[in-house]
Amino acid sequence: MAPPGVDITVAHSARMYDWWLGGTDNFAVDRAVGAAFAEAIPDIRTMARENRRFLDRVVDHLVREAGVRQFLDIGSGIPTSPNLHEVAQRNVPDARVVYVDNDPIVLAHSRALIGDAGAGATEYIHADLRDPASILADPVLARTLDLDRPVALMLVAMLMLIADEDDPWGTSRELMDALPPGSYVVVTHPGQDFDPAAMAKVVEAAGRGGMTLVPRTRTEVERFFGDWELVEPGVVPVLAWRPDGPPPADPNAAYYWAGVARKPG
Ligand code: SAM
């Protein structure tokens, strides 16, 4: 049974991603479009897992090495294991996390998630990145995060769902501008430049399933960081961003760009 407000006639990225990660919160339409993606890119499930592994690595890095205590995770998705707040709070129990997503199925799950996480430290806002003012004005944000202290803005595997005409650079910049110096922005994004022919098939399958999907080039992804200082090693394939084991045999095997930057000052 679909929770109220969940449209099961068109594919949704959160539910397709859940399916690739082995979850059960997906419907036939999500599996059909997800399978079409997998036909064009057979390793797509591994890529989704690598994106999650990056998320764990980067949160660990930000908490332990950069001293970040607050996270604003936009396009947080259906909960999976481990979730961002679990990674942050296992290092620093009082780390504060605000999740934001615009999908009603994520809203339904977040209630249970927040209930389990303990009041106050982890919260959820049902909102859309295309309306950054509504995120910034939400009282949940003000009562959970202190915007005078550094925040890590997480835009992980979600900007590709926003069309150029909705200006994902401008809307994410509005959030970045609201954060103090010493804050970080984290981006992963499917790359247009790894295998353009496979990406074209995926974009076509997404369109047939009623979904917007815009893979972008490395240069387009670098624009998201603006004048913030890129942390080493810069914008690189997700497998090459500070691997926690031996360097990957083929860093280009997962078609995602990844980068982290710090607000100067
Ligand atoms: N960030 C998670 C990760 O990397 O594991 C989940 C990524 S999932 C592929 C993309 C998420 O972005 C989905 O949950 C989707 O609902 C959300 N999303 C898409 N467009 C959005 C928008 N305009 N505003 C907020 N969330 C959005």
GROMACS .gro file of C-alpha atoms and ligand atoms in nm:
model
  292
    1MET     CA    1   0.000   0.000   0.000
    2ALA     CA    2   0.130   0.342  -0.097
    3PRO     CA    3   0.133   0.606   0.179
    4PRO     CA    4  -0.102   0.904   0.119
    5GLY     CA    5   0.020   1.144  -0.150
    6VAL     CA    6   0.251   0.888  -0.310
    7ASP     CA    7   0.201   0.867  -0.687
    8ILE     CA    8   0.276   0.516  -0.807
    9THR     CA    9   0.207   0.590  -1.173
   10VAL     CA   10   0.540   0.767  -1.234
   11ALA     CA   11   0.888   0.660  -1.128
   12HIS     CA   12   1.044   0.845  -0.834
   13SER     CA   13   1.416   0.876  -0.781
   14ALA     CA   14   1.401   0.805  -0.407
   15ARG     CA   15   1.217   0.476  -0.468
   16MET     CA   16   1.438   0.368  -0.761
   17TYR     CA   17   1.745   0.439  -0.555
   18ASP     CA   18   1.592   0.241  -0.268
   19TRP     CA   19   1.543  -0.052  -0.507
   20TRP     CA   20   1.906  -0.039  -0.628
   21LEU     CA   21   2.021  -0.037  -0.265
   22GLY     CA   22   1.811  -0.347  -0.191
   23GLY     CA   23   1.523  -0.172  -0.011
   24THR     CA   24   1.153  -0.254  -0.032
   25ASP     CA   25   1.000   0.094  -0.052
   26ASN     CA   26   0.945   0.091  -0.428
   27PHE     CA   27   0.670   0.013  -0.678
   28ALA     CA   28   0.646  -0.157  -1.020
   29VAL     CA   29   0.701   0.169  -1.209
   30ASP     CA   30   1.019   0.241  -1.009
   31ARG     CA   31   1.152  -0.108  -1.074
   32ALA     CA   32   1.071  -0.084  -1.447
   33VAL     CA   33   1.257   0.246  -1.493
   34GLY     CA   34   1.531   0.128  -1.254
   35ALA     CA   35   1.576  -0.186  -1.468
   36ALA     CA   36   1.597   0.028  -1.786
   37PHE     CA   37   1.876   0.230  -1.620
   38ALA     CA   38   2.051  -0.095  -1.528
   39GLU     CA   39   2.029  -0.213  -1.888
   40ALA     CA   40   2.222   0.097  -2.002
   41ILE     CA   41   2.459   0.093  -1.702
   42PRO     CA   42   2.485  -0.262  -1.563
   43ASP     CA   43   2.686  -0.144  -1.259
   44ILE     CA   44   2.425   0.110  -1.151
   45ARG     CA   45   2.353  -0.070  -0.822
   46THR     CA   46   2.722  -0.071  -0.735
   47MET     CA   47   2.734   0.299  -0.824
   48ALA     CA   48   2.446   0.373  -0.587
   49ARG     CA   49   2.628   0.182  -0.312
   50GLU     CA   50   2.953   0.369  -0.386
   51ASN     CA   51   2.764   0.697  -0.357
   52ARG     CA   52   2.643   0.588  -0.012
   53ARG     CA   53   2.993   0.477   0.087
   54PHE     CA   54   3.121   0.821  -0.013
   55LEU     CA   55   2.852   0.980   0.204
   56ASP     CA   56   2.971   0.778   0.504
   57ARG     CA   57   3.337   0.866   0.433
   58VAL     CA   58   3.272   1.234   0.392
   59VAL     CA   59   3.056   1.265   0.705
   60ASP     CA   60   3.325   1.081   0.901
   61HIS     CA   61   3.587   1.319   0.757
   62LEU     CA   62   3.383   1.632   0.829
   63VAL     CA   63   3.310   1.531   1.187
   64ARG     CA   64   3.651   1.394   1.281
   65GLU     CA   65   3.892   1.608   1.082
   66ALA     CA   66   3.703   1.929   1.006
   67GLY     CA   67   3.516   1.953   1.338
   68VAL     CA   68   3.171   1.994   1.176
   69ARG     CA   69   2.882   1.936   1.417
   70GLN     CA   70   2.582   2.034   1.202
   71PHE     CA   71   2.445   1.892   0.877
   72LEU     CA   72   2.175   2.010   0.638
   73ASP     CA   73   2.108   1.717   0.405
   74ILE     CA   74   1.894   1.813   0.105
   75GLY     CA   75   1.740   1.528  -0.096
   76SER     CA   76   1.806   1.293   0.194
   77GLY     CA   77   1.610   1.001   0.043
   78ILE     CA   78   1.442   0.698   0.195
   79PRO     CA   79   1.630   0.596   0.510
   80THR     CA   80   1.896   0.330   0.455
   81SER     CA   81   2.173   0.197   0.671
   82PRO     CA   82   2.369   0.371   0.801
   83ASN     CA   83   2.190   0.704   0.781
   84LEU     CA   84   2.383   1.030   0.792
   85HIS     CA   85   2.283   1.111   1.151
   86GLU     CA   86   2.400   0.765   1.263
   87VAL     CA   87   2.744   0.816   1.107
   88ALA     CA   88   2.776   1.167   1.254
   89GLN     CA   89   2.637   1.084   1.598
   90ARG     CA   90   2.844   0.768   1.646
   91ASN     CA   91   3.146   1.003   1.646
   92VAL     CA   92   2.983   1.302   1.813
   93PRO     CA   93   2.657   1.213   1.992
   94ASP     CA   94   2.537   1.574   1.996
   95ALA     CA   95   2.584   1.630   1.621
   96ARG     CA   96   2.273   1.795   1.476
   97VAL     CA   97   2.114   1.690   1.148
   98VAL     CA   98   1.828   1.835   0.943
   99TYR     CA   99   1.706   1.622   0.656
  100VAL     CA  100   1.510   1.782   0.370
  101ASP     CA  101   1.326   1.605   0.089
  102ASN     CA  102   1.025   1.677  -0.131
  103ASP     CA  103   0.902   1.319  -0.176
  104PRO     CA  104   0.595   1.215   0.030
  105ILE     CA  105   0.734   0.864   0.082
  106VAL     CA  106   1.043   1.013   0.244
  107LEU     CA  107   0.816   1.225   0.464
  108ALA     CA  108   0.629   0.910   0.574
  109HIS     CA  109   0.954   0.735   0.668
  110SER     CA  110   1.111   1.033   0.834
  111ARG     CA  111   0.851   1.034   1.111
  112ALA     CA  112   0.960   0.688   1.221
  113LEU     CA  113   1.326   0.772   1.169
  114ILE     CA  114   1.313   1.088   1.378
  115GLY     CA  115   1.118   0.904   1.646
  116ASP     CA  116   1.401   0.650   1.671
  117ALA     CA  117   1.675   0.909   1.653
  118GLY     CA  118   1.579   1.098   1.967
  119ALA     CA  119   1.414   1.439   1.980
  120GLY     CA  120   1.603   1.751   1.894
  121ALA     CA  121   1.926   1.628   1.741
  122THR     CA  122   1.775   1.496   1.417
  123GLU     CA  123   1.487   1.663   1.235
  124TYR     CA  124   1.313   1.657   0.898
  125ILE     CA  125   1.169   1.933   0.679
  126HIS     CA  126   0.938   1.847   0.389
  127ALA     CA  127   1.051   2.105   0.132
  128ASP     CA  128   1.197   2.158  -0.212
  129LEU     CA  129   1.546   2.278  -0.301
  130ARG     CA  130   1.387   2.487  -0.575
  131ASP     CA  131   1.237   2.702  -0.297
  132PRO     CA  132   1.539   2.765  -0.073
  133ALA     CA  133   1.365   3.053   0.107
  134SER     CA  134   1.107   2.807   0.245
  135ILE     CA  135   1.385   2.587   0.384
  136LEU     CA  136   1.562   2.883   0.543
  137ALA     CA  137   1.237   3.018   0.694
  138ASP     CA  138   1.129   2.683   0.840
  139PRO     CA  139   1.118   2.703   1.222
  140VAL     CA  140   1.254   2.347   1.243
  141LEU     CA  141   1.577   2.468   1.084
  142ALA     CA  142   1.615   2.756   1.331
  143ARG     CA  143   1.549   2.538   1.635
  144THR     CA  144   1.780   2.256   1.525
  145LEU     CA  145   2.082   2.425   1.362
  146ASP     CA  146   2.276   2.732   1.475
  147LEU     CA  147   2.344   2.919   1.151
  148ASP     CA  148   2.616   3.124   1.322
  149ARG     CA  149   2.825   2.807   1.342
  150PRO     CA  150   2.958   2.595   1.052
  151VAL     CA  151   2.713   2.367   0.876
  152ALA     CA  152   2.781   2.102   0.611
  153LEU     CA  153   2.530   2.140   0.329
  154MET     CA  154   2.486   1.798   0.168
  155LEU     CA  155   2.370   1.787  -0.195
  156VAL     CA  156   2.441   1.421  -0.256
  157ALA     CA  157   2.298   1.250  -0.566
  158MET     CA  158   2.013   1.498  -0.593
  159LEU     CA  159   2.110   1.796  -0.812
  160MET     CA  160   2.070   1.582  -1.127
  161LEU     CA  161   1.697   1.579  -1.053
  162ILE     CA  162   1.674   1.954  -1.106
  163ALA     CA  163   1.654   2.084  -1.462
  164ASP     CA  164   1.883   2.367  -1.578
  165GLU     CA  165   1.582   2.597  -1.616
  166ASP     CA  166   1.511   2.559  -1.242
  167ASP     CA  167   1.865   2.688  -1.180
  168PRO     CA  168   2.012   2.432  -0.938
  169TRP     CA  169   2.328   2.650  -0.917
  170GLY     CA  170   2.133   2.958  -0.804
  171THR     CA  171   1.906   2.775  -0.559
  172SER     CA  172   2.190   2.584  -0.392
  173ARG     CA  173   2.389   2.911  -0.378
  174GLU     CA  174   2.108   3.073  -0.179
  175LEU     CA  175   2.152   2.808   0.089
  176MET     CA  176   2.532   2.837   0.075
  177ASP     CA  177   2.506   3.215   0.121
  178ALA     CA  178   2.302   3.164   0.439
  179LEU     CA  179   2.583   2.962   0.604
  180PRO     CA  180   2.875   3.113   0.797
  181PRO     CA  181   3.247   3.091   0.702
  182GLY     CA  182   3.395   2.751   0.784
  183SER     CA  183   3.084   2.576   0.647
  184TYR     CA  184   3.114   2.304   0.385
  185VAL     CA  185   2.921   2.200   0.078
  186VAL     CA  186   2.930   1.839  -0.042
  187VAL     CA  187   2.815   1.741  -0.392
  188THR     CA  188   2.793   1.414  -0.582
  189HIS     CA  189   2.645   1.417  -0.928
  190PRO     CA  190   2.613   1.165  -1.214
  191GLY     CA  191   2.868   1.264  -1.476
  192GLN     CA  192   2.790   1.321  -1.840
  193ASP     CA  193   3.155   1.268  -1.934
  194PHE     CA  194   3.216   0.905  -1.819
  195ASP     CA  195   3.007   0.724  -2.082
  196PRO     CA  196   2.793   0.973  -2.281
  197ALA     CA  197   2.618   0.698  -2.484
  198ALA     CA  198   2.505   0.508  -2.171
  199MET     CA  199   2.397   0.833  -2.007
  200ALA     CA  200   2.187   0.924  -2.312
  201LYS     CA  201   2.000   0.592  -2.274
  202VAL     CA  202   1.944   0.655  -1.904
  203VAL     CA  203   1.813   1.007  -1.968
  204GLU     CA  204   1.579   0.867  -2.230
  205ALA     CA  205   1.451   0.595  -1.993
  206ALA     CA  206   1.401   0.857  -1.721
  207GLY     CA  207   1.199   1.074  -1.960
  208ARG     CA  208   0.979   0.776  -2.054
  209GLY     CA  209   0.919   0.718  -1.680
  210GLY     CA  210   0.817   1.082  -1.629
  211MET     CA  211   1.137   1.177  -1.444
  212THR     CA  212   1.379   1.467  -1.491
  213LEU     CA  213   1.741   1.351  -1.496
  214VAL     CA  214   2.031   1.572  -1.598
  215PRO     CA  215   2.379   1.420  -1.587
  216ARG     CA  216   2.637   1.702  -1.591
  217THR     CA  217   3.000   1.746  -1.694
  218ARG     CA  218   3.280   1.794  -1.446
  219THR     CA  219   3.292   2.167  -1.533
  220GLU     CA  220   2.919   2.203  -1.468
  221VAL     CA  221   2.957   2.020  -1.136
  222GLU     CA  222   3.253   2.240  -1.037
  223ARG     CA  223   3.027   2.545  -1.079
  224PHE     CA  224   2.821   2.430  -0.777
  225PHE     CA  225   3.117   2.510  -0.550
  226GLY     CA  226   3.148   2.872  -0.671
  227ASP     CA  227   3.425   3.057  -0.488
  228TRP     CA  228   3.440   2.815  -0.194
  229GLU     CA  229   3.777   2.639  -0.143
  230LEU     CA  230   3.781   2.284  -0.275
  231VAL     CA  231   3.914   2.030  -0.025
  232GLU     CA  232   4.177   1.791  -0.165
  233PRO     CA  233   4.151   1.605  -0.404
  234GLY     CA  234   3.899   1.846  -0.566
  235VAL     CA  235   3.616   1.733  -0.793
  236VAL     CA  236   3.702   1.373  -0.879
  237PRO     CA  237   3.523   1.045  -0.959
  238VAL     CA  238   3.343   0.937  -0.641
  239LEU     CA  239   3.565   0.628  -0.606
  240ALA     CA  240   3.874   0.851  -0.600
  241TRP     CA  241   3.754   1.084  -0.320
  242ARG     CA  242   3.976   0.983  -0.026
  243PRO     CA  243   3.918   0.604  -0.056
  244ASP     CA  244   3.935   0.435   0.283
  245GLY     CA  245   4.106   0.125   0.142
  246PRO     CA  246   4.356   0.074  -0.139
  247PRO     CA  247   4.311   0.311  -0.438
  248PRO     CA  248   4.040   0.180  -0.674
  249ALA     CA  249   4.165  -0.021  -0.974
  250ASP     CA  250   3.945   0.187  -1.203
  251PRO     CA  251   3.834   0.517  -1.045
  252ASN     CA  252   3.606   0.584  -1.343
  253ALA     CA  253   3.400   0.269  -1.281
  254ALA     CA  254   3.128   0.465  -1.095
  255TYR     CA  255   2.992   0.749  -1.307
  256TYR     CA  256   2.960   1.008  -1.030
  257TRP     CA  257   3.158   1.327  -0.971
  258ALA     CA  258   3.223   1.409  -0.606
  259GLY     CA  259   3.363   1.714  -0.430
  260VAL     CA  260   3.373   1.901  -0.101
  261ALA     CA  261   3.443   2.272  -0.051
  262ARG     CA  262   3.484   2.505   0.248
  263LYS     CA  263   3.345   2.855   0.275
  264PRO     CA  264   3.643   3.088   0.315
  265GLY     CA  265   3.681   3.357   0.580
  266SAM     N1  266   2.104   1.192  -0.081
  266SAM     C1  267   2.066   1.051  -0.072
  266SAM     C2  268   2.185   0.966  -0.109
  266SAM     O1  269   2.276   1.014  -0.174
  266SAM     O2  270   2.185   0.848  -0.072
  266SAM     C3  271   1.945   1.017  -0.156
  266SAM     C4  272   1.959   1.044  -0.302
  266SAM     S1  273   1.814   1.005  -0.398
  266SAM     C5  274   1.886   0.949  -0.545
  266SAM     C6  275   1.758   1.171  -0.443
  266SAM     C7  276   1.662   1.234  -0.343
  266SAM     O3  277   1.642   1.373  -0.377
  266SAM     C8  278   1.524   1.171  -0.346
  266SAM     O4  279   1.487   1.133  -0.217
  266SAM     C9  280   1.432   1.280  -0.400
  266SAM     O5  281   1.303   1.275  -0.348
  266SAM    C10  282   1.506   1.406  -0.356
  266SAM     N2  283   1.473   1.524  -0.437
  266SAM    C11  284   1.461   1.532  -0.571
  266SAM     N3  285   1.433   1.657  -0.609
  266SAM    C12  286   1.426   1.731  -0.496
  266SAM    C13  287   1.399   1.868  -0.470
  266SAM     N4  288   1.374   1.953  -0.569
  266SAM     N5  289   1.400   1.911  -0.342
  266SAM    C14  290   1.423   1.825  -0.239
  266SAM     N6  291   1.451   1.692  -0.258
  266SAM    C15  292   1.451   1.646  -0.385
   0.00000   0.00000   0.00000
